[in-house]
Coordinates of C-alpha atoms in Angstrom, one line a residue:
M1 CA 157.1 14.4 87.2
N2 CA 160.4 13.7 85.5
I3 CA 162.3 17.0 85.7
G4 CA 165.4 18.0 83.9
L5 CA 167.6 20.7 85.5
F6 CA 170.0 22.2 82.9
T7 CA 172.9 24.2 84.4
D8 CA 176.5 25.2 83.6
T9 CA 177.2 25.4 87.4
Y10 CA 176.9 22.5 89.9
F11 CA 178.8 21.0 92.7
P12 CA 181.7 20.8 93.4
Q13 CA 181.7 24.3 92.1
V14 CA 180.9 26.7 94.9
S15 CA 178.3 29.3 94.1
G16 CA 174.8 30.5 95.1
V17 CA 173.5 28.9 91.8
A18 CA 174.9 25.5 92.7
T19 CA 173.5 25.7 96.2
S20 CA 170.1 26.8 94.8
I21 CA 170.0 23.8 92.4
K22 CA 171.1 21.3 95.1
T23 CA 168.3 22.6 97.4
L24 CA 165.7 22.5 94.6
R25 CA 166.7 18.9 93.7
H26 CA 166.4 17.8 97.3
E27 CA 163.0 19.3 97.8
L28 CA 161.6 18.0 94.5
E29 CA 162.8 14.5 95.3
K30 CA 161.2 14.8 98.8
Q31 CA 157.9 15.4 97.0
G32 CA 158.4 12.2 94.9
H33 CA 159.6 13.7 91.6
Q34 CA 162.5 12.3 89.6
V35 CA 165.2 14.9 89.1
Y36 CA 168.0 14.8 86.6
I37 CA 170.9 17.2 86.5
F38 CA 172.3 18.1 83.0
T39 CA 175.6 20.0 83.6
T40 CA 179.2 20.5 82.7
T41 CA 182.2 18.3 83.4
D42 CA 184.4 19.5 86.3
P43 CA 188.2 18.9 86.7
H44 CA 187.5 18.0 90.4
I45 CA 185.3 15.1 89.5
E46 CA 186.9 11.9 88.2
K47 CA 185.4 10.5 85.0
D48 CA 184.6 7.1 86.5
V49 CA 182.9 8.4 89.6
Y50 CA 179.2 7.6 89.7
E51 CA 176.9 10.5 90.4
R52 CA 173.2 9.6 90.8
N53 CA 171.0 11.2 88.1
I54 CA 173.8 13.6 87.0
F55 CA 174.9 13.8 83.4
R56 CA 178.0 15.8 82.6
F57 CA 178.8 17.3 79.2
P58 CA 182.3 18.1 77.8
S59 CA 183.2 21.7 78.8
V60 CA 186.0 24.3 79.1
P61 CA 186.6 27.2 81.5
F62 CA 184.4 30.2 80.7
V63 CA 186.3 33.2 79.2
S64 CA 187.4 35.7 81.8
F65 CA 185.6 33.7 84.5
T66 CA 187.7 30.6 84.6
D67 CA 186.2 29.0 87.7
R68 CA 183.0 28.6 85.7
R69 CA 182.5 26.1 82.9
I70 CA 180.8 26.2 79.4
A71 CA 179.8 23.0 77.5
F72 CA 181.0 22.8 73.9
R73 CA 179.0 19.8 72.7
G74 CA 176.2 17.5 73.8
L75 CA 173.1 18.8 72.1
L76 CA 172.0 15.5 70.5
H77 CA 173.2 13.4 73.4
A78 CA 171.1 15.5 75.9
Y79 CA 168.1 15.1 73.6
Q80 CA 168.5 11.3 73.5
L81 CA 168.9 11.1 77.3
A82 CA 165.9 13.3 77.8
K83 CA 163.8 11.1 75.6
E84 CA 164.9 8.0 77.4
L85 CA 164.2 9.6 80.8
N86 CA 160.8 10.7 79.4
L87 CA 161.2 14.3 80.8
D88 CA 157.9 16.1 81.6
I89 CA 159.5 19.6 82.0
V90 CA 162.9 21.3 81.5
H91 CA 164.1 23.9 84.0
T92 CA 167.1 25.8 82.8
Q93 CA 169.4 27.6 85.3
T94 CA 171.8 29.4 82.9
E95 CA 171.5 31.5 79.8
F96 CA 174.5 29.9 78.2
S97 CA 175.6 26.5 77.0
M98 CA 173.4 24.1 79.0
G99 CA 170.6 26.6 79.1
L100 CA 170.5 26.7 75.3
I101 CA 170.7 22.9 75.2
G102 CA 167.8 22.7 77.6
K103 CA 165.7 25.0 75.5
F104 CA 166.4 22.8 72.4
V105 CA 165.5 19.6 74.3
A106 CA 162.2 21.1 75.5
R107 CA 161.2 22.3 72.1
A108 CA 162.2 19.0 70.4
M109 CA 160.2 17.0 73.0
K110 CA 157.3 19.4 72.9
I111 CA 157.4 20.0 76.7
P112 CA 157.4 23.2 78.8
C113 CA 160.6 25.0 79.6
I114 CA 161.0 27.1 82.7
H115 CA 164.0 29.3 83.5
T116 CA 165.5 30.8 86.7
Y117 CA 167.3 34.1 86.1
H118 CA 170.0 33.9 88.8
T119 CA 172.5 36.6 87.7
M120 CA 172.3 40.3 87.3
Y121 CA 174.8 40.4 84.4
E122 CA 175.1 44.2 84.2
D123 CA 177.1 43.9 87.5
Y124 CA 179.6 41.5 85.8
L125 CA 180.5 43.3 82.6
H126 CA 183.9 44.2 83.9
Y127 CA 185.0 40.6 83.6
V128 CA 185.1 40.9 79.8
A129 CA 187.8 43.3 78.5
N130 CA 187.2 45.5 81.6
G131 CA 183.7 46.4 80.4
K132 CA 184.9 48.0 77.2
I133 CA 183.2 45.5 74.8
L134 CA 179.9 44.4 76.5
K135 CA 177.5 47.1 77.6
P136 CA 174.1 46.9 79.4
V137 CA 172.3 47.0 76.1
H138 CA 174.0 43.8 75.1
V139 CA 172.8 42.2 78.3
K140 CA 169.2 43.3 77.5
Q141 CA 169.5 41.8 74.0
M142 CA 170.9 38.5 75.3
T143 CA 168.2 38.2 77.9
L144 CA 165.4 38.9 75.5
A145 CA 166.8 36.4 73.1
F146 CA 167.1 33.7 75.7
C147 CA 163.7 34.4 77.4
S148 CA 161.8 34.3 74.1
H149 CA 159.6 31.2 73.7
L150 CA 159.9 30.3 77.4
D151 CA 156.9 29.0 79.4
G152 CA 157.9 30.8 82.6
V153 CA 160.7 32.6 84.3
V154 CA 161.5 32.4 88.0
A155 CA 162.8 35.6 89.5
P156 CA 164.5 35.2 92.9
S157 CA 163.6 38.7 94.0
E158 CA 161.6 41.8 93.1
R159 CA 164.9 43.4 91.9
V160 CA 165.1 40.7 89.2
I161 CA 161.5 40.9 88.1
D162 CA 161.8 44.7 87.8
K163 CA 164.9 44.3 85.6
L164 CA 163.3 41.6 83.4
S165 CA 160.1 43.6 83.0
G166 CA 162.2 46.6 82.1
Y167 CA 164.0 44.6 79.4
G168 CA 160.6 43.7 78.0
V169 CA 160.5 40.0 78.8
K170 CA 157.1 38.7 77.8
A171 CA 157.1 35.2 79.4
P172 CA 155.2 34.8 82.6
I173 CA 157.4 35.8 85.5
R174 CA 157.0 34.7 89.1
V175 CA 159.0 35.8 92.2
I176 CA 160.1 32.7 94.0
P177 CA 163.0 33.3 96.4
T178 CA 165.5 30.4 96.6
G179 CA 164.9 28.6 99.9
I180 CA 167.4 27.1 102.3
D181 CA 167.4 24.1 104.6
L182 CA 166.8 25.7 107.9
E183 CA 168.0 22.7 109.9
Q184 CA 171.4 22.9 108.2
Y185 CA 172.1 26.1 110.1
E186 CA 171.2 25.0 113.6
P187 CA 174.3 24.6 115.9
H188 CA 175.5 21.1 116.7
E189 CA 178.0 19.7 119.2
D190 CA 180.6 18.4 116.8
E191 CA 180.8 21.4 114.4
L192 CA 184.1 23.0 113.7
N193 CA 185.4 25.4 116.4
V194 CA 186.2 28.3 114.0
R195 CA 187.6 30.7 116.6
E196 CA 190.0 28.1 117.9
K197 CA 191.2 27.2 114.4
Y198 CA 192.0 30.8 113.6
H199 CA 193.2 31.8 117.1
I200 CA 190.5 34.4 117.7
P201 CA 189.6 35.1 121.4
A202 CA 186.2 33.8 122.3
D203 CA 185.0 37.2 123.5
A204 CA 186.4 39.3 120.6
P205 CA 183.7 41.0 118.4
M206 CA 183.8 39.5 114.9
M207 CA 182.2 40.3 111.6
L208 CA 181.8 37.8 108.8
S209 CA 181.9 38.3 105.1
L210 CA 181.1 35.1 103.2
S211 CA 180.9 35.1 99.4
R212 CA 182.9 34.7 96.3
V213 CA 185.8 37.1 96.8
A214 CA 185.1 39.1 93.6
Y215 CA 185.3 42.8 92.9
E216 CA 181.5 43.2 92.4
K217 CA 181.0 42.0 96.0
N218 CA 182.5 45.3 97.1
I219 CA 184.4 43.8 100.1
K220 CA 186.9 46.6 99.6
E221 CA 184.4 49.0 101.2
V222 CA 184.0 46.8 104.3
I223 CA 187.8 46.6 104.8
D224 CA 188.0 50.4 104.4
G225 CA 185.3 50.8 107.1
F226 CA 186.8 48.2 109.4
K227 CA 189.9 50.4 110.0
T228 CA 187.5 53.0 111.5
I229 CA 185.6 50.4 113.5
L230 CA 188.8 49.2 115.1
K231 CA 189.3 52.6 116.6
Q232 CA 186.2 52.1 118.6
L233 CA 186.4 48.3 119.0
P234 CA 190.2 47.6 119.0
T235 CA 189.7 43.9 119.7
A236 CA 187.4 43.3 116.8
Y237 CA 188.0 41.0 113.8
L238 CA 186.8 40.8 110.3
M239 CA 186.7 37.3 108.7
I240 CA 186.5 37.1 105.0
V241 CA 185.4 33.6 103.9
G242 CA 185.7 32.5 100.3
D243 CA 188.0 32.7 97.3
G244 CA 188.1 34.6 94.0
P245 CA 189.9 37.1 91.8
A246 CA 189.9 40.0 94.3
K247 CA 191.5 38.1 97.2
E248 CA 195.1 39.2 96.6
D249 CA 194.2 42.8 96.2
L250 CA 192.1 42.7 99.3
E251 CA 194.9 41.1 101.3
Q252 CA 197.2 43.9 100.1
Q253 CA 194.6 46.5 101.0
A254 CA 194.5 45.2 104.6
R255 CA 198.3 45.3 104.8
D256 CA 198.4 48.8 103.5
L257 CA 195.9 49.9 106.1
G258 CA 197.9 48.2 108.8
I259 CA 195.0 46.1 110.0
D260 CA 195.9 42.7 108.5
E261 CA 196.3 41.1 111.9
H262 CA 192.6 41.7 112.5
V263 CA 191.4 40.8 108.9
I264 CA 191.4 37.0 108.4
F265 CA 191.2 35.5 104.9
T266 CA 190.2 31.8 105.1
G267 CA 190.1 31.0 101.4
E268 CA 187.5 28.5 100.2
I269 CA 185.9 26.3 102.9
N270 CA 184.0 23.0 102.8
N271 CA 180.3 23.6 102.2
N272 CA 179.5 21.4 105.2
E273 CA 181.3 23.8 107.5
V274 CA 179.5 27.0 106.4
S275 CA 177.1 27.1 109.4
A276 CA 180.0 26.9 111.8
F277 CA 181.4 30.1 110.4
Y278 CA 178.1 31.9 110.9
H279 CA 177.8 30.6 114.5
A280 CA 181.4 31.7 115.3
T281 CA 180.7 35.4 114.4
N282 CA 178.7 38.2 115.9
L283 CA 177.5 39.9 112.7
F284 CA 177.3 39.2 109.0
V285 CA 178.2 42.1 106.8
S286 CA 178.1 42.9 103.0
A287 CA 178.5 46.0 100.9
S288 CA 177.6 44.2 97.7
D289 CA 174.8 45.6 95.5
S290 CA 175.1 42.9 92.9
E291 CA 172.9 40.3 94.6
S292 CA 169.8 39.0 92.8
Q293 CA 168.7 37.7 96.2
G294 CA 171.5 37.1 98.6
L295 CA 171.3 33.6 100.0
T296 CA 174.1 34.3 102.5
Y297 CA 171.8 36.9 104.1
I298 CA 169.2 34.3 104.8
E299 CA 171.7 31.7 105.9
S300 CA 173.0 34.2 108.5
L301 CA 169.6 34.9 109.8
A302 CA 168.9 31.1 109.9
S303 CA 172.0 30.8 112.0
D304 CA 170.6 33.4 114.5
R305 CA 173.0 36.1 113.4
K306 CA 172.0 39.7 112.5
I307 CA 173.1 41.2 109.3
V308 CA 174.2 44.7 108.1
V309 CA 174.0 44.9 104.3
K310 CA 173.8 47.4 101.4
S311 CA 170.4 48.9 100.8
S312 CA 168.4 47.5 97.9
P313 CA 164.6 46.9 97.4
Y314 CA 165.2 43.3 98.5
T315 CA 167.3 43.9 101.6
D316 CA 165.1 46.9 102.7
E317 CA 162.1 44.6 102.6
L318 CA 164.0 41.8 104.3
L319 CA 165.2 44.0 107.2
Q320 CA 162.1 46.0 108.0
D321 CA 162.5 45.0 111.7
P322 CA 165.7 46.2 113.4
Q323 CA 165.7 42.9 115.4
L324 CA 167.2 41.3 112.3
G325 CA 169.7 44.0 111.4
A326 CA 169.8 47.0 109.1
T327 CA 170.7 48.3 105.6
F328 CA 172.9 51.2 104.8
K329 CA 173.3 53.6 101.9
T330 CA 176.5 55.6 102.7
H331 CA 179.9 54.6 103.9
D332 CA 179.5 56.5 107.2
E333 CA 176.1 54.8 107.8
M334 CA 177.7 51.4 107.2
I335 CA 180.3 52.0 109.9
E336 CA 177.7 53.3 112.3
K337 CA 175.4 50.3 111.8
M338 CA 178.2 47.8 112.0
I339 CA 179.5 49.2 115.3
Y340 CA 175.9 49.4 116.8
Y341 CA 175.1 45.8 115.8
L342 CA 178.4 44.4 117.0
K343 CA 177.5 45.9 120.4
H344 CA 173.8 44.7 120.1
D345 CA 174.3 41.3 118.4
K346 CA 171.6 39.2 120.1
I347 CA 168.3 38.5 118.5
T348 CA 166.0 38.7 121.6
D349 CA 162.6 38.3 119.9
H350 CA 162.4 35.4 117.4
T351 CA 158.8 36.0 116.3
V352 CA 159.7 38.2 113.3
L353 CA 162.7 36.0 112.5
N354 CA 160.7 32.8 112.4
Q355 CA 158.0 34.4 110.2
T356 CA 160.8 35.6 107.8
L357 CA 162.5 32.3 107.6
K358 CA 159.2 30.4 107.0
Q359 CA 158.9 32.3 103.7
V360 CA 162.3 31.2 102.5
S361 CA 162.4 27.7 103.8
S362 CA 163.5 25.1 101.3
E363 CA 160.2 23.3 101.7
T364 CA 158.2 26.5 100.7
F365 CA 160.7 27.0 97.8
G366 CA 160.0 23.5 96.4
E367 CA 156.3 23.8 96.8
R368 CA 156.1 27.1 94.9
I369 CA 158.4 25.8 92.1
V370 CA 156.1 22.8 91.6
D371 CA 153.1 25.0 91.5
F372 CA 154.7 27.0 88.8
Y373 CA 155.6 23.8 86.9
H374 CA 151.9 22.8 87.0
D375 CA 150.7 26.2 85.8
A376 CA 153.3 26.1 83.0
Q377 CA 152.1 22.7 81.9
E378 CA 148.5 23.7 81.8
N379 CA 149.3 26.9 79.9
Y380 CA 151.5 24.9 77.5
E381 CA 148.8 22.4 76.7
E382 CA 146.2 25.2 76.3
V383 CA 148.4 27.2 73.9
H384 CA 149.2 24.2 71.8
E385 CA 145.6 23.0 71.6
N386 CA 144.5 26.4 70.5
S387 CA 147.3 26.4 67.9
A388 CA 146.2 23.0 66.6
D389 CA 142.6 24.1 66.4
A390 CA 143.6 27.3 64.5
G391 CA 145.7 25.2 62.1
N392 CA 142.7 22.9 61.4
Q393 CA 140.3 25.7 60.5

């Protein structure tokens, strides 16, 4: 097939969405499909640089979320490109600019349009006027408007499908977790020595937080709890990897608590070095409840590292076996679980882990997406044949 992926977010931007699209593209191309990325311009990409099968459209920073982009023109150009490429299906990855362009292209070309609902927007309303203008009802209205006349919606987790069903989305919805390339998280001899770089003793217990450093990730709670953890494990470290709007406030919080020598902020890191940071630590932690799936949780497990994360339907299902880690609901429970798993950090039985990872491998992800594409094409043809027959009667 000739597949068009329409997204406002793509590399070199760092996000779970960008990673998901890159993984999907790789797996689709491995199966022999032609994949074309329709996305926004990026100030970190020079205009004359060739990017294979990537088409960038003029864009500006998104309001109140300036490290993300929004296209401001390109509708007809995208349609002309799509016709020349003879697209068979459009797969949108955003509800905004490039997503709307993708829907237009699919309708104009009379081909199916599939959408992946990546973001739980109700968790991000504070970015716009501190949540005083946009309310959950507006998210519902926006979602219903975008999801109308779609041929299918991919939900990365049960949490997402429950939310979309609650909104009243009528399009066929299928839960397909984003997969990861498991080989990418295997240790290799020449990977970065993270502990040496940041002057951390080899035997010091260390927890890892890896995400966009934003308020909805609730890293504040982890730092609060870490002060208590240090009382029991005084040589422990907390490494916070990533960048974002909450970074300065969190650095100040660590200073105010008097634990800043044990809390390390790395800033944004190279995507190729991510696995080295997992391998350098003893435990991955997160107090975020805004994840639609939580790719970093899977990445940590693929790196043979246990996780302690906030309880949700998705994480509770993921961590049914204590061999892999645990979820928590209260602050005290978080501290208790983190201390326990810092002391018991080795995964001794890999049977459950291997079964879990097989379900979220990039290969399985690609196969399930293509199955959905085929079903959408069949349903699209059937619906339009029936419409044509009804029109002739």
